[in-house]
Coordinates of C-alpha atoms in Angstrom, one line a residue:
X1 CA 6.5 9.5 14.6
X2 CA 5.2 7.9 11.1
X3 CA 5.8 4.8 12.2
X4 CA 3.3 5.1 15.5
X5 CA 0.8 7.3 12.9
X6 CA 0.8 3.7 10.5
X7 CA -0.5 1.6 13.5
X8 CA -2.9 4.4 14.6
X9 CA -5.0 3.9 11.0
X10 CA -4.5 0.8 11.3
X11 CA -6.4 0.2 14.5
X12 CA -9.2 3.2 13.6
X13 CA -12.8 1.8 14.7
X14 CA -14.4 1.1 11.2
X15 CA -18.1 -0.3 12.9
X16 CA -16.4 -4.1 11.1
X17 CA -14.0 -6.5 12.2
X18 CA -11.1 -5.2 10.0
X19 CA -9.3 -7.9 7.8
X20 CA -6.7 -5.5 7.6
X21 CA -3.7 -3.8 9.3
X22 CA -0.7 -2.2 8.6
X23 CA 2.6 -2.0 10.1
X24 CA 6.0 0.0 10.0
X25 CA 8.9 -1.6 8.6
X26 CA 11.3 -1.9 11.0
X27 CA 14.5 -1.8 8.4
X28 CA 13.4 1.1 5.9
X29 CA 10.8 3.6 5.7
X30 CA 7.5 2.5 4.8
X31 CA 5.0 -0.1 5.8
X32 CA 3.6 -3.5 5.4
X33 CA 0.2 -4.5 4.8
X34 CA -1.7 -7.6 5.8
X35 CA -4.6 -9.2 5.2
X36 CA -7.5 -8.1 2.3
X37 CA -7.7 -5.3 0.7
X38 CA -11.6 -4.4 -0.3
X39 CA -14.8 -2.9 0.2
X40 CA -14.8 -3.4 4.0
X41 CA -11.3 -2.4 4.4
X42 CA -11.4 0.5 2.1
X43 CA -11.2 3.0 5.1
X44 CA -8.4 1.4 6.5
X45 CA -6.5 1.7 2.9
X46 CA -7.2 4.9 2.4
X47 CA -5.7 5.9 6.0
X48 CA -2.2 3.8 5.6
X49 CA -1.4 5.2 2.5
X50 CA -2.3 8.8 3.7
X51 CA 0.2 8.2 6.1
X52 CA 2.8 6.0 3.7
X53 CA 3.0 8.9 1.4
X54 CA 4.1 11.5 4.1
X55 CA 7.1 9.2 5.0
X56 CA 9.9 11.3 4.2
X57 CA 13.2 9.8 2.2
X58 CA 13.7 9.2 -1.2
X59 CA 12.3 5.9 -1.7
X60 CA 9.0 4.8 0.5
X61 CA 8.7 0.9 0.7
X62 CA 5.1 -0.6 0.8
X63 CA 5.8 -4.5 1.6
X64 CA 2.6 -6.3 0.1
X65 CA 3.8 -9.8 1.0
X66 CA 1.0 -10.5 3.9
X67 CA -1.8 -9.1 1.6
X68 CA -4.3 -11.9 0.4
X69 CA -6.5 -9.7 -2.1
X70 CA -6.2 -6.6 -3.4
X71 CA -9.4 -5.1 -5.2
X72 CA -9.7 -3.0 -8.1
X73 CA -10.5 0.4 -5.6
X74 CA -7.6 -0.9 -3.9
X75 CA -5.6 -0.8 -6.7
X76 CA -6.2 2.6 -7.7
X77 CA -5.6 4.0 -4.5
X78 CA -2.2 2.6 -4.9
X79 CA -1.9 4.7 -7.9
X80 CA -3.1 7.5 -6.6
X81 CA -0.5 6.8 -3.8
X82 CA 2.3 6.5 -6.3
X83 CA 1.0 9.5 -8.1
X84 CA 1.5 11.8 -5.0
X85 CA 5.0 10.7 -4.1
X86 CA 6.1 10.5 -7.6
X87 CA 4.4 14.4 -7.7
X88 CA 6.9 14.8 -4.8
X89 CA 10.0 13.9 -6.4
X90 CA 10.3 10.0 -4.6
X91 CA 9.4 6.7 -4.8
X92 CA 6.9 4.3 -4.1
X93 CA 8.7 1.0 -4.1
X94 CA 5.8 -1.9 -3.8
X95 CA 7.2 -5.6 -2.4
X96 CA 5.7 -9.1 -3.1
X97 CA 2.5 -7.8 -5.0
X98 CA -0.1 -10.8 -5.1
X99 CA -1.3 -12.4 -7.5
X100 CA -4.5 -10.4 -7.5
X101 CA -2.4 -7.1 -8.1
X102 CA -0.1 -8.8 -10.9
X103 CA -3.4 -9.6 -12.6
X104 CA -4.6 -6.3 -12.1
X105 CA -2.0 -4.7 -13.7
X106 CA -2.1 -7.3 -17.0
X107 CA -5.8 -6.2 -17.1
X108 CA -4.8 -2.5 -17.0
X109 CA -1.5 -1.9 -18.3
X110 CA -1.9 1.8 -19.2
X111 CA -3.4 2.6 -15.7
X112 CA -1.0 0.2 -13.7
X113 CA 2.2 1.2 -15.2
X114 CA 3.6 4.0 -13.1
X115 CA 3.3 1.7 -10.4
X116 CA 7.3 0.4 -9.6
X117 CA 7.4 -2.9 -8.1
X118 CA 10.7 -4.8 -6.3
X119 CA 13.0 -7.2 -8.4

C-alpha cells in the first residue's frame, strides 16, 4: 500500500512541470528520489517523505542516487524526516547523498548530524 502511496505524491498536480519523482524500492522498504530537490519541488518533497516516514520496519531506506540537487529547505526536511522516525524508534538510512547534500552537511555539522547515511 506504501509503495502505490509514494508514486501517488509523486505524480500530485503542483501547477509546474515537476523535476521530481519518487519511487518505491523494489528490494527494501523505502524509496528513491530523482531529479532536483528545490523551491519548485518543495511540495513534491514534503509529500514523499510524509509518506517514507510511515513505512513500517525498522530501518526505512531513502536511495538519493538519481537526485541532482538538494537545497538547503530540502535538507531540513530530511531532518525533520529523520527526526520523526528516529522519534519512532527506527531508522532513516539515506543512500548515495550528492554532492550538494555532503556539502550541506560540512556547512552545518551540528544540524546535519543525526542524519545516518550508507557505507
Amino acid at each position: 500500500m506504501w509503495a502505490n502511496e509514494v508514486v501517488r505524491c509523486a505524480n500530485a498536480g503542483t501547477g509546474t512541470t515537476a523535476t521530481l519523482t519518487a519511487r518505491p524500492l523494489r528490494d527494501r522498504p523505502g524509496a528513491q528520489l530523482s531529479g532536483s530537490c528545490d523551491l519548485d519541488t518543495r511540495p513534491i518533497l514534503c509529500a514523499a517523505l510524509g509518506v517514507v516516514i510511515r513505512i513500517p520496519g525498522p530501518v526505512v531506506h531513502l536511495d538519493l542516487s538519481a537526485v541532482a540537487f538538494l537545497d538547503t529547505a530540502a535538507v531540513a526536511a530530511l531532518v525533520q524526516a529523520n527526526a520523526t522516525v528516529t522519534g519512532q524508534g527506527r531508522r532513516l538510512l539515506l543512500h548515495h547523498p550528492p554532492y550538494s547534500l555532503r556539502k550541506l552537511v560540512e556547512m552545518f555539522p551540528d544540524e546535519c548530524a543525526a542524519l545516518e547515511v550508507a557505507a
